[in-house]
Tab-separated table of C-alpha atoms and ligand atoms in Angstrom:
chain	number	residue	atom	x	y	z
C	1	UNK	CA	154.862	115.045	8.410
C	2	UNK	CA	155.248	116.947	4.872
C	3	UNK	CA	159.014	115.561	3.861
C	4	UNK	CA	160.782	116.933	1.447
C	5	UNK	CA	163.428	114.770	-0.503
C	6	UNK	CA	167.035	115.476	-1.304
C	7	UNK	CA	169.155	113.177	-2.132
C	8	UNK	CA	172.603	112.940	-4.379
C	9	UNK	CA	176.294	112.503	-4.823
C	10	UNK	CA	178.493	114.789	-3.088
C	11	UNK	CA	178.933	118.391	-3.623
C	12	UNK	CA	176.692	118.834	-5.600
C	13	UNK	CA	174.792	121.493	-3.240
C	14	UNK	CA	172.317	119.325	-1.234
C	15	UNK	CA	173.084	121.188	2.236
C	16	UNK	CA	173.240	124.518	0.962
C	17	UNK	CA	169.965	124.495	-0.733
C	18	UNK	CA	168.532	122.236	1.735
C	19	UNK	CA	169.223	124.499	4.272
C	20	UNK	CA	168.170	127.415	2.533
C	21	UNK	CA	164.949	126.313	1.712
C	22	UNK	CA	164.087	125.069	5.633
C	23	UNK	CA	164.276	128.521	6.569
C	24	UNK	CA	162.455	129.298	3.857
C	25	UNK	CA	159.754	127.033	3.993
C	26	UNK	CA	159.866	126.714	8.606
C	27	UNK	CA	161.110	123.153	7.590
C	28	UNK	CA	163.656	121.240	9.884
C	29	UNK	CA	166.746	120.680	8.051
C	30	UNK	CA	168.038	116.795	8.403
C	31	UNK	CA	171.932	116.191	6.866
C	32	UNK	CA	172.183	112.856	7.396
C	33	UNK	CA	175.334	112.872	6.029
C	34	UNK	CA	176.522	114.114	10.021
C	35	UNK	CA	175.302	111.177	10.735
C	36	UNK	CA	177.773	109.390	8.905
C	37	UNK	CA	180.454	110.826	9.431
C	38	UNK	CA	180.156	110.528	12.867
C	39	UNK	CA	180.228	107.713	13.071
C	40	UNK	CA	183.096	107.330	10.965
C	41	UNK	CA	184.984	109.614	13.354
C	42	UNK	CA	183.927	107.835	16.106
C	43	UNK	CA	185.515	104.442	14.704
C	44	UNK	CA	189.287	106.239	12.993
C	45	UNK	CA	189.383	107.871	16.947
C	46	UNK	CA	189.414	103.898	18.288
C	47	UNK	CA	192.518	103.145	15.573
C	48	UNK	CA	189.302	101.299	14.185
C	49	UNK	CA	190.171	100.617	10.310
C	50	UNK	CA	186.605	100.489	8.683
C	51	UNK	CA	187.146	99.276	5.215
C	52	UNK	CA	189.351	96.117	6.726
C	53	UNK	CA	187.352	96.125	9.294
C	54	UNK	CA	183.112	96.608	9.253
C	55	UNK	CA	182.521	94.244	12.044
C	56	UNK	CA	184.345	96.044	14.379
C	57	UNK	CA	182.909	98.960	13.156
C	58	UNK	CA	179.757	97.963	13.105
C	59	UNK	CA	179.669	97.135	16.952
C	60	UNK	CA	181.594	100.752	18.104
C	61	UNK	CA	178.692	102.032	15.965
C	62	UNK	CA	176.155	100.440	17.701
C	63	UNK	CA	177.056	101.759	20.849
C	64	UNK	CA	177.109	105.355	19.911
C	65	UNK	CA	174.612	107.593	20.526
C	66	UNK	CA	174.627	110.796	18.021
C	67	UNK	CA	172.216	112.964	17.490
C	68	UNK	CA	171.269	115.782	16.567
C	69	UNK	CA	170.189	119.668	17.477
C	70	UNK	CA	170.402	123.201	16.253
C	71	UNK	CA	172.175	126.390	17.011
C	72	UNK	CA	170.191	129.337	18.029
C	73	UNK	CA	171.113	130.179	14.246
C	74	UNK	CA	169.128	127.364	13.474
C	75	UNK	CA	172.404	125.589	12.007
C	76	UNK	CA	173.315	121.810	12.826
C	77	UNK	CA	174.790	120.349	15.072
C	78	UNK	CA	175.941	117.060	15.345
C	79	UNK	CA	176.929	114.952	19.075
C	80	UNK	CA	178.461	112.262	19.235
C	81	UNK	CA	178.143	110.280	22.866
C	82	UNK	CA	176.840	113.366	24.001
C	83	UNK	CA	180.201	115.498	22.492
C	84	UNK	CA	179.430	118.218	20.468
C	85	UNK	CA	181.894	117.002	17.133
C	86	UNK	CA	179.858	119.429	13.914
C	87	UNK	CA	183.922	120.658	13.024
C	88	UNK	CA	185.491	118.031	13.014
C	89	UNK	CA	184.099	116.159	10.962
C	90	UNK	CA	184.394	117.864	7.339
C	91	UNK	CA	187.878	116.632	6.755
C	92	UNK	CA	189.370	114.174	3.852
C	93	UNK	CA	189.795	111.613	6.560
C	94	UNK	CA	186.524	110.736	8.129
C	95	UNK	CA	184.711	112.157	4.295
C	96	UNK	CA	186.349	108.214	3.054
C	97	UNK	CA	185.690	107.034	6.245
C	98	UNK	CA	182.034	108.102	5.893
C	99	UNK	CA	180.817	106.931	2.691
C	100	UNK	CA	183.736	102.822	4.002
C	101	UNK	CA	181.268	103.026	6.618
C	102	UNK	CA	177.870	103.811	4.723
C	103	UNK	CA	178.331	99.994	3.013
C	104	UNK	CA	177.276	98.126	6.432
C	105	UNK	CA	174.239	97.562	7.028
C	106	UNK	CA	173.647	97.376	10.313
C	107	UNK	CA	174.935	100.432	10.678
C	108	UNK	CA	172.425	102.247	7.802
C	109	UNK	CA	169.765	100.397	10.491
C	110	UNK	CA	170.779	102.517	13.029
C	111	UNK	CA	171.112	105.789	11.734
C	112	UNK	CA	168.155	105.459	9.206
C	113	UNK	CA	165.952	104.587	12.530
C	114	UNK	CA	167.379	108.186	13.572
C	115	UNK	CA	166.426	110.238	10.181
C	116	UNK	CA	162.393	108.523	10.481
C	117	UNK	CA	161.999	109.419	14.047
C	118	UNK	CA	163.381	112.620	12.563
C	119	UNK	CA	160.222	113.404	10.163
C	120	UNK	CA	157.358	111.872	11.772
C	121	UNK	CA	158.566	114.985	14.711
C	122	UNK	CA	157.850	117.963	11.793
C	123	UNK	CA	158.449	118.913	8.802
C	124	UNK	CA	161.494	118.072	7.538
C	125	UNK	CA	164.102	118.932	4.390
C	126	UNK	CA	166.861	116.025	4.378
C	127	UNK	CA	169.838	115.575	2.259
C	128	UNK	CA	171.445	112.424	1.916
C	129	UNK	CA	171.902	109.316	-0.669
C	130	UNK	CA	168.655	107.852	-0.027
C	131	UNK	CA	165.855	109.648	1.334
C	132	UNK	CA	163.936	109.496	-1.589
C	133	UNK	CA	164.308	105.422	-1.773
C	134	UNK	CA	165.194	104.372	1.215
C	135	UNK	CA	163.662	106.464	4.033
C	136	UNK	CA	160.875	108.292	2.731
C	137	UNK	CA	159.840	105.900	-0.009
C	138	UNK	CA	156.614	107.797	0.578
C	139	UNK	CA	158.500	111.593	0.685
C	140	UNK	CA	156.296	114.456	-1.056
C	141	UNK	CA	158.200	114.456	-3.431
C	142	UNK	CA	161.680	114.542	-4.225
C	143	UNK	CA	164.801	116.034	-6.037
C	144	UNK	CA	168.228	114.245	-7.331
C	145	UNK	CA	170.145	117.138	-7.165
C	146	UNK	CA	173.426	116.469	-9.307
C	147	UNK	CA	176.891	118.613	-11.365
C	148	UNK	CA	178.783	116.638	-13.089
C	149	UNK	CA	182.257	115.632	-11.062
C	150	UNK	CA	184.164	118.327	-11.955
C	151	UNK	CA	182.157	121.213	-10.994
C	152	UNK	CA	181.837	119.365	-7.851
C	153	UNK	CA	185.494	119.188	-6.697
C	154	UNK	CA	185.514	123.023	-7.474
C	155	UNK	CA	183.474	123.425	-5.263
C	156	UNK	CA	184.333	120.984	-2.869
C	157	UNK	CA	187.490	122.258	-3.381
C	158	UNK	CA	186.166	126.553	-3.123
C	159	UNK	CA	185.272	125.592	-0.014
C	160	UNK	CA	188.224	123.292	1.925
C	161	UNK	CA	190.164	126.076	1.092
C	162	UNK	CA	187.846	128.517	2.196
C	163	UNK	CA	187.934	126.603	6.083
C	164	UNK	CA	191.740	126.782	5.760
C	165	UNK	CA	192.306	122.913	4.997
C	166	UNK	CA	195.277	122.848	2.658
C	167	UNK	CA	194.716	119.863	-0.122
C	168	UNK	CA	194.353	120.100	-4.089
C	169	UNK	CA	191.398	120.010	-6.332
C	170	UNK	CA	193.307	116.317	-7.601
C	171	UNK	CA	193.053	114.544	-4.223
C	172	UNK	CA	189.346	116.341	-3.787
C	173	UNK	CA	188.441	115.090	-7.156
C	174	UNK	CA	189.488	111.392	-6.714
C	175	UNK	CA	188.273	111.711	-3.106
C	176	UNK	CA	184.984	112.039	-4.554
C	177	UNK	CA	184.815	109.606	-6.870
C	178	UNK	CA	186.470	107.198	-4.734
C	179	UNK	CA	183.147	108.327	-2.459
C	180	UNK	CA	180.774	108.116	-6.354
C	181	UNK	CA	181.877	104.911	-6.988
C	182	UNK	CA	181.549	103.511	-3.462
C	183	UNK	CA	177.919	105.194	-2.262
C	184	UNK	CA	176.882	104.489	-6.122
C	185	UNK	CA	177.623	100.494	-6.281
C	186	UNK	CA	176.768	99.314	-2.266
C	187	UNK	CA	174.424	96.579	-2.081
C	188	UNK	CA	171.934	98.170	0.889
C	189	UNK	CA	170.125	100.962	-0.477
C	190	UNK	CA	172.166	103.013	-3.066
C	191	UNK	CA	173.506	106.408	-3.930
C	192	UNK	CA	170.847	106.864	-6.756
C	193	UNK	CA	167.913	108.563	-7.929
C	194	UNK	CA	164.292	107.161	-6.693
C	195	UNK	CA	162.075	106.252	-10.278
C	196	UNK	CA	159.543	109.670	-9.161
C	197	UNK	CA	162.124	111.978	-8.316
C	198	UNK	CA	162.993	115.575	-10.362
C	199	UNK	CA	166.420	116.146	-11.638
C	200	UNK	CA	167.979	118.836	-11.311
C	201	UNK	CA	171.614	119.991	-12.681
C	202	UNK	CA	172.951	122.451	-11.054
C	203	UNK	CA	176.021	123.054	-13.271
C	204	UNK	CA	176.472	126.326	-14.733
C	205	UNK	CA	173.542	127.971	-11.444
C	206	UNK	CA	175.017	129.305	-9.479
C	207	UNK	CA	173.862	128.859	-5.570
C	208	UNK	CA	170.337	131.005	-5.973
C	209	UNK	CA	169.625	130.004	-8.676
C	210	UNK	CA	169.669	126.118	-7.720
C	211	UNK	CA	167.680	126.951	-4.885
C	212	UNK	CA	164.675	129.426	-7.094
C	213	UNK	CA	164.629	126.092	-9.246
C	214	UNK	CA	164.452	123.286	-5.977
C	215	UNK	CA	161.842	125.617	-4.568
C	216	UNK	CA	159.734	126.207	-8.022
C	217	UNK	CA	159.645	122.179	-8.208
C	218	UNK	CA	159.032	121.940	-4.352
C	219	UNK	CA	155.952	125.070	-4.518
C	220	UNK	CA	154.229	123.291	-7.799
C	221	UNK	CA	154.497	119.863	-6.270
C	222	UNK	CA	152.531	121.289	-3.327
C	223	UNK	CA	150.906	124.648	-3.415
C	224	UNK	CA	149.743	125.587	-0.673
C	225	UNK	CA	150.197	122.727	1.652
C	226	UNK	CA	153.650	123.247	1.128
C	227	UNK	CA	153.814	127.058	4.258
L	301	LIG	O1	176.525	114.122	2.275
L	301	LIG	P1	178.433	113.294	2.755
L	301	LIG	O2	178.862	114.087	1.780
L	301	LIG	O3	178.645	114.448	4.209
L	301	LIG	O4	177.744	112.402	3.088
L	301	LIG	C1	179.346	111.985	4.512
L	301	LIG	C2	179.262	110.331	2.964
L	301	LIG	O5	178.220	109.292	4.120
L	301	LIG	C3	178.894	109.925	1.711
L	301	LIG	O6	179.381	110.036	1.698
L	301	LIG	C4	177.569	108.180	1.596
L	301	LIG	C5	177.647	108.637	3.075
L	301	LIG	N1	176.186	109.003	3.131
L	301	LIG	C6	175.494	107.977	2.899
L	301	LIG	O7	175.648	106.703	3.284
L	301	LIG	N2	173.535	107.550	3.043
L	301	LIG	C7	173.208	109.340	3.549
L	301	LIG	N3	172.040	109.462	3.918
L	301	LIG	C8	173.989	109.889	3.763
L	301	LIG	C9	175.163	109.675	3.477
């Protein structure tokens, strides 16, 4: 099975690019951030203070059933204990919770196990923070997608406003910097480019240009095997 790893910080455009390419190539797309978000949502709902009580959060996650399914249009749906929570995981509170919960090794081990199983079943494009470094160190292609924090915050802010959320640019930038630091300084499987990844900077590139660029890297690496 072919595995394409797309890593990078939040707001770099990983999910939109991965989704578009998965569709073009006929691969399944796995957004691993959604799993950490679902785990965080479960803890927040149970009023567990993830940051200050990681032991309780880890225990709670050990009982959770986190599952990925696909809608009729091919979009990824995320289920927590058989409930579709896809529409509830994109709030700022869950974003911070996901970043905090992703520091807990036992939580990562559980979710990585699910991710590796998905990779055994079909060709995948998987996006996250540690796909090329930890989940699939043998991935066929590894891309590290990034942009300046202002650019990423600007895009995320626009996205949130379009979804009807009321949040300021400064709040989004602050959250993003918190998560960047948290995600890249944690001890276990931190956010960093794999040594054999191709760095793609997306500042100033349109969505189409980014897709083009990543697609050409994939085709260059895999040739006709990609299809
Ligand atoms: O990609 P995202 O913004 O939805 O991810 C939410 C959080 O989950 C992110 O701040 C860090 C964590 N995460 C991770 O640690 N490893 C992954 N493979 C994916 C996400």
